Coordinates of C-alpha atoms in Angstrom, one line a residue:
F1 CA 0.0 0.0 0.0
I2 CA 1.0 3.6 -0.6
F3 CA 0.0 6.0 2.1
I4 CA -0.2 9.8 1.5
V5 CA -0.4 12.0 4.6
I6 CA -2.7 14.9 3.9
K7 CA -2.9 16.3 7.4
G8 CA -1.4 15.6 10.9
S9 CA 1.3 13.5 12.3
G10 CA 1.8 10.1 13.9
E11 CA 3.6 6.8 13.4
C12 CA 2.9 3.3 12.2
I13 CA 4.5 0.1 13.5
V14 CA 5.5 -2.6 11.0
D15 CA 7.4 -5.7 12.3
D16 CA 8.3 -3.8 15.5
I17 CA 9.8 -0.9 13.4
K18 CA 8.4 2.6 14.0
L19 CA 7.9 4.8 11.0
K20 CA 7.0 8.4 11.9
W21 CA 5.0 10.4 9.5
Q22 CA 3.7 14.0 9.1
S23 CA 1.8 16.2 6.6
N24 CA 3.0 15.8 3.0
D25 CA 4.8 12.5 3.6
V26 CA 4.3 9.6 1.3
F27 CA 5.4 6.1 2.3
M28 CA 4.9 2.5 1.2
I29 CA 4.3 -0.7 3.2
P30 CA 3.9 -4.1 1.6
A31 CA 0.2 -5.2 1.7
W32 CA 1.0 -8.5 3.4
K33 CA 2.5 -6.8 6.5
K34 CA 0.5 -6.1 9.7
I35 CA 0.3 -2.4 10.3
R36 CA -0.6 -0.4 13.4
H37 CA -1.3 3.3 13.0
Y38 CA -1.1 5.9 15.8
S39 CA -1.9 9.5 15.3
F40 CA -0.4 12.3 17.5
E41 CA -3.2 14.7 16.4
E42 CA -6.1 14.8 14.0
S43 CA -4.8 13.3 10.8
I44 CA -5.9 12.3 7.3
L45 CA -4.1 9.5 5.5
I46 CA -5.0 8.2 2.1
R47 CA -4.2 4.6 1.3
V48 CA -3.7 3.7 -2.3
S49 CA -3.6 0.1 -3.7
D50 CA -2.9 -1.2 -7.1
A51 CA -5.0 -4.4 -6.3
P52 CA -7.8 -3.5 -8.8
A53 CA -5.3 -3.2 -11.7
L54 CA -3.5 -6.3 -10.7
H55 CA -6.8 -8.2 -10.4
K56 CA -7.9 -7.0 -13.9
Y57 CA -4.8 -8.5 -15.5
S58 CA -4.8 -11.7 -13.4
L59 CA -1.6 -10.6 -11.6
L60 CA -3.0 -10.3 -8.1
L61 CA -1.4 -12.8 -5.7
K62 CA -3.5 -14.0 -2.8
N63 CA -2.9 -16.2 0.3
I64 CA 0.9 -16.1 0.1
N65 CA 2.8 -17.0 3.3
C66 CA 5.7 -14.5 3.2
E67 CA 7.0 -15.2 6.7

């Protein structure tokens, strides 16, 4: 997933790694990772996925054990 931070600040935790974010940041996290988001103030994040395009062209992978 691609995340676009429109407003605010906070952090997300992925595999025990903290990633801090704030307004105007853009960051990516693989879709199969477990994500926990925490905001430090009122925040707006947009999550973008290419899953619909991958599905249309039969490229979407599902149920893959990546651990």
